Short mmCIF file of C-alpha atoms and ligand atoms in Angstrom, two decimals:
data_model
loop_
_atom_site.label_atom_id
_atom_site.label_comp_id
_atom_site.label_asym_id
_atom_site.label_seq_id
_atom_site.Cartn_x
_atom_site.Cartn_y
_atom_site.Cartn_z
CA MET A 1163 -3.74 -20.40 3.38
CA THR A 1164 -1.32 -20.95 6.25
CA PHE A 1165 -2.08 -22.22 9.76
CA ASP A 1166 -1.76 -18.62 11.01
CA ASP A 1167 -4.34 -17.39 8.48
CA GLN A 1168 -6.76 -20.14 9.53
CA GLU A 1169 -6.30 -19.35 13.23
CA HIS A 1170 -7.10 -15.66 12.76
CA LEU A 1171 -10.18 -16.57 10.74
CA GLU A 1172 -11.47 -18.96 13.40
CA ARG A 1173 -10.78 -16.57 16.29
CA ASP A 1174 -12.48 -13.45 14.91
CA PRO A 1175 -16.16 -13.75 13.95
CA LEU A 1176 -16.04 -10.37 12.16
CA ILE A 1177 -13.72 -11.67 9.46
CA ASP A 1178 -15.90 -13.14 6.72
CA GLN A 1179 -13.25 -14.65 4.43
CA ILE A 1180 -9.68 -14.49 3.26
CA LEU A 1181 -9.40 -12.73 -0.09
CA ILE A 1182 -5.61 -13.01 -0.51
CA SER A 1183 -3.69 -15.40 1.73
CA SER A 1184 -0.40 -14.53 3.43
CA ALA A 1185 1.41 -17.03 1.16
CA GLU A 1186 -0.03 -15.41 -2.00
CA ILE A 1187 0.97 -11.96 -0.72
CA GLN A 1188 4.53 -13.04 0.03
CA ARG A 1189 4.91 -14.63 -3.42
CA ARG A 1190 3.69 -11.49 -5.15
CA VAL A 1191 5.81 -9.17 -2.99
CA ALA A 1192 8.89 -11.19 -3.96
CA GLU A 1193 7.99 -10.83 -7.67
CA LEU A 1194 7.46 -7.09 -7.32
CA GLY A 1195 10.77 -6.81 -5.49
CA ARG A 1196 12.55 -8.48 -8.39
CA GLU A 1197 10.88 -6.22 -11.00
CA ILE A 1198 11.61 -3.07 -9.02
CA SER A 1199 15.23 -4.12 -8.48
CA VAL A 1200 15.68 -4.41 -12.25
CA GLU A 1201 14.12 -1.02 -12.97
CA TYR A 1202 16.17 0.81 -10.34
CA ARG A 1203 19.48 -1.05 -10.86
CA GLU A 1204 21.36 2.11 -11.87
CA THR A 1205 20.08 4.48 -9.20
CA VAL A 1206 19.40 4.66 -5.47
CA PRO A 1207 15.63 5.15 -5.18
CA ILE A 1208 13.71 6.43 -2.18
CA LEU A 1209 10.88 4.13 -1.19
CA VAL A 1210 8.22 6.30 0.41
CA SER A 1211 5.73 4.55 2.63
CA ILE A 1212 2.33 6.18 2.86
CA LEU A 1213 1.35 5.74 6.48
CA LYS A 1214 -0.26 4.12 8.06
CA GLY A 1215 -1.65 1.46 5.71
CA GLY A 1216 1.43 1.19 3.50
CA VAL A 1217 3.84 0.34 6.30
CA VAL A 1218 3.46 -3.46 6.36
CA PHE A 1219 3.84 -3.81 2.59
CA HIS A 1220 6.74 -1.34 2.62
CA ALA A 1221 8.59 -3.32 5.28
CA ASP A 1222 8.22 -6.58 3.34
CA LEU A 1223 8.92 -5.05 -0.08
CA MET A 1224 12.18 -3.35 0.93
CA ARG A 1225 13.54 -6.68 2.13
CA ARG A 1226 12.90 -8.11 -1.34
CA LEU A 1227 14.96 -5.44 -3.11
CA SER A 1228 18.46 -6.33 -4.22
CA VAL A 1229 19.42 -2.70 -4.95
CA LEU A 1230 20.55 -0.10 -2.45
CA HIS A 1231 17.74 2.28 -1.57
CA GLU A 1232 16.61 4.75 1.05
CA ILE A 1233 13.26 4.90 2.82
CA ASP A 1234 11.06 7.75 3.98
CA PHE A 1235 7.56 8.16 5.36
CA LEU A 1236 4.62 10.36 4.55
CA SER A 1237 1.52 10.39 6.67
CA VAL A 1238 -1.77 11.37 5.09
CA SER A 1239 -5.33 10.91 6.16
CA SER A 1240 -8.38 10.81 3.95
CA TYR A 1241 -10.80 8.54 5.81
CA GLU A 1242 -12.40 9.64 9.06
CA GLY A 1243 -12.66 6.37 11.00
CA GLY A 1244 -15.38 4.80 8.83
CA THR A 1245 -15.40 2.83 5.61
CA GLN A 1246 -16.05 5.58 3.03
CA SER A 1247 -13.57 8.02 1.47
CA THR A 1248 -14.35 11.65 2.21
CA GLY A 1249 -12.03 12.78 -0.59
CA VAL A 1250 -10.28 15.07 1.89
CA VAL A 1251 -6.53 14.52 2.01
CA LYS A 1252 -4.50 15.99 4.87
CA ILE A 1253 -0.71 15.77 5.26
CA LEU A 1254 -0.13 14.74 8.86
CA LYS A 1255 3.64 14.20 8.53
CA ASP A 1256 5.80 15.32 5.61
CA LEU A 1257 8.89 13.58 4.19
CA GLY A 1258 12.07 13.83 6.22
CA ASN A 1259 14.37 14.50 3.25
CA SER A 1260 14.40 16.33 -0.08
CA ILE A 1261 13.31 14.35 -3.15
CA THR A 1262 14.58 16.88 -5.71
CA GLY A 1263 16.45 15.02 -8.47
CA ARG A 1264 15.76 11.65 -6.83
CA ASP A 1265 13.90 8.57 -8.05
CA VAL A 1266 10.89 8.17 -5.81
CA LEU A 1267 8.67 5.12 -5.48
CA LEU A 1268 5.48 5.65 -3.47
CA VAL A 1269 4.41 2.49 -1.66
CA GLU A 1270 0.68 2.22 -0.97
CA ASP A 1271 -1.45 -0.54 0.48
CA ILE A 1272 -4.49 0.28 -1.66
CA VAL A 1273 -5.69 2.63 -4.36
CA ASP A 1274 -9.42 3.11 -4.08
CA THR A 1275 -10.93 6.34 -5.49
CA GLY A 1276 -7.42 7.46 -6.49
CA LEU A 1277 -7.91 10.85 -4.80
CA THR A 1278 -5.09 10.40 -2.30
CA LEU A 1279 -2.57 9.48 -4.99
CA GLN A 1280 -3.70 12.21 -7.35
CA TYR A 1281 -3.05 14.74 -4.60
CA LEU A 1282 0.27 13.22 -3.59
CA ARG A 1283 1.54 13.09 -7.18
CA GLU A 1284 0.73 16.78 -7.53
CA ILE A 1285 2.49 17.98 -4.40
CA LEU A 1286 5.49 15.65 -4.79
CA ASN A 1287 6.00 16.44 -8.49
CA ALA A 1288 6.19 20.12 -7.52
CA ARG A 1289 9.39 19.20 -5.64
CA HIS A 1290 10.98 18.07 -8.94
CA PRO A 1291 12.01 14.44 -8.35
CA ASN A 1292 13.86 12.77 -11.25
CA SER A 1293 11.02 10.24 -11.38
CA LEU A 1294 7.90 9.52 -9.35
CA LYS A 1295 6.26 6.11 -9.58
CA VAL A 1296 3.75 4.14 -7.56
CA CYS A 1297 3.71 0.61 -6.22
CA THR A 1298 0.41 -0.43 -4.66
CA LEU A 1299 -0.34 -3.83 -3.25
CA LEU A 1300 -4.06 -3.57 -3.99
CA ASN A 1301 -5.95 -1.89 -6.80
CA LYS A 1302 -9.70 -1.51 -6.29
CA VAL A 1303 -10.38 -0.91 -9.99
CA ASP A 1304 -14.16 -0.35 -9.85
CA ALA A 1305 -13.94 2.30 -7.11
CA ARG A 1306 -11.74 4.66 -9.14
CA GLN A 1307 -12.97 8.27 -9.44
CA VAL A 1308 -9.86 9.81 -10.97
CA ASP A 1309 -7.35 8.31 -13.37
CA VAL A 1310 -3.94 7.87 -11.75
CA PRO A 1311 -1.01 5.96 -13.26
CA LEU A 1312 0.02 2.86 -11.26
CA GLU A 1313 3.39 1.45 -12.33
CA TYR A 1314 3.35 -1.60 -10.04
CA VAL A 1315 0.21 -3.39 -8.83
CA GLY A 1316 0.16 -6.46 -6.60
CA PHE A 1317 -3.47 -7.50 -7.05
CA ASP A 1318 -6.63 -6.11 -8.63
CA ILE A 1319 -9.45 -6.62 -6.13
CA PRO A 1320 -13.25 -6.31 -6.18
CA ASN A 1321 -15.09 -3.38 -4.62
CA GLU A 1322 -15.30 -4.80 -1.09
CA PHE A 1323 -14.15 -3.43 2.25
CA VAL A 1324 -10.86 -5.18 2.94
CA ILE A 1325 -8.73 -5.40 6.06
CA GLY A 1326 -5.36 -6.77 7.11
CA TYR A 1327 -1.72 -6.47 5.99
CA GLY A 1328 -1.76 -2.77 6.95
CA LEU A 1329 -5.38 -2.03 6.12
CA ASP A 1330 -7.64 -1.14 9.02
CA TYR A 1331 -11.22 -1.04 10.13
CA ASP A 1332 -11.50 1.73 12.73
CA GLU A 1333 -7.70 1.54 13.23
CA LYS A 1334 -7.77 -2.18 14.01
CA TYR A 1335 -6.99 -5.37 12.04
CA ARG A 1336 -3.79 -3.95 10.45
CA HIS A 1337 -1.80 -6.85 11.92
CA LEU A 1338 -3.51 -9.65 10.00
CA PRO A 1339 -1.00 -11.41 7.70
CA PHE A 1340 -3.62 -11.75 4.91
CA ILE A 1341 -6.14 -9.53 3.11
CA GLY A 1342 -9.57 -10.34 4.48
CA VAL A 1343 -13.14 -9.24 3.97
CA MET A 1344 -15.25 -8.04 6.92
CA LYS A 1345 -18.68 -9.54 7.59
CA GLY A 1346 -21.20 -7.19 5.96
C1 LIG B 1124 -6.03 4.50 2.57
C2 LIG B 1124 -4.86 4.00 1.74
C3 LIG B 1124 -4.63 5.10 0.76
C4 LIG B 1124 -6.01 5.71 0.59
C5 LIG B 1124 -6.56 5.24 -0.72
O1 LIG B 1124 -5.52 5.32 3.59
O2 LIG B 1124 -3.73 3.75 2.52
O3 LIG B 1124 -3.72 6.06 1.25
O4 LIG B 1124 -6.82 5.25 1.66
O5 LIG B 1124 -7.86 5.74 -0.91
P1 LIG B 1124 -8.28 6.63 -2.13
O6 LIG B 1124 -7.70 6.02 -3.37
O7 LIG B 1124 -9.80 6.56 -2.09
O8 LIG B 1124 -7.78 8.01 -1.91
P2 LIG B 1124 -6.39 5.84 4.82
O9 LIG B 1124 -6.83 7.25 4.56
O10 LIG B 1124 -7.46 4.84 5.12
O11 LIG B 1124 -5.36 5.95 6.00
P3 LIG B 1124 -4.47 4.80 6.70
O12 LIG B 1124 -3.51 4.32 5.63
O13 LIG B 1124 -3.79 5.53 7.81
O14 LIG B 1124 -5.38 3.71 7.17
#
């Protein structure tokens, strides 16, 4: 835990505990960056950030890549302001560029039920990329409702409501540098 992590924890009574510290996240992001750089050493992949939650991880991960790559953004919404998935996935903003024939890496903050990714894989595969893989920082294994392949996973986490490092509660708390658990 860093001094910053500790300060946030002390200032906000709604944060129960730190699940993954900012230092642990940064170490793991660097490792993932190295692995991804090896896999994509002979191509120029497109790293697609799934807004809004994926944006913090995406911004850190891309700076850990040693290969040339492009970035794009896709905005989807499946949760309606609360803490439970409705299973409804809406595209709010589509990709800016074509992915046909390209190597695409989807960058997610968390895979929970898997419904969002299942849907995204379906619609993006229909555009015929050369490859479509997923890198998620968090994998909530016990919440899975559908089986989706995850090529890169930062951390497996328990079935708790987590916030920070891009993840929100009612659109807030995305700025926290760690993954925290809300008071129940
Ligand atoms: C979160 C997360 C994933 C999705 C995962 O997004 O970023 O996209 O939920 O859940 P699932 O596996 O149950 O489908 P959310 O809809 O909360 O939007 P946000 O990223 O804008 O906060």
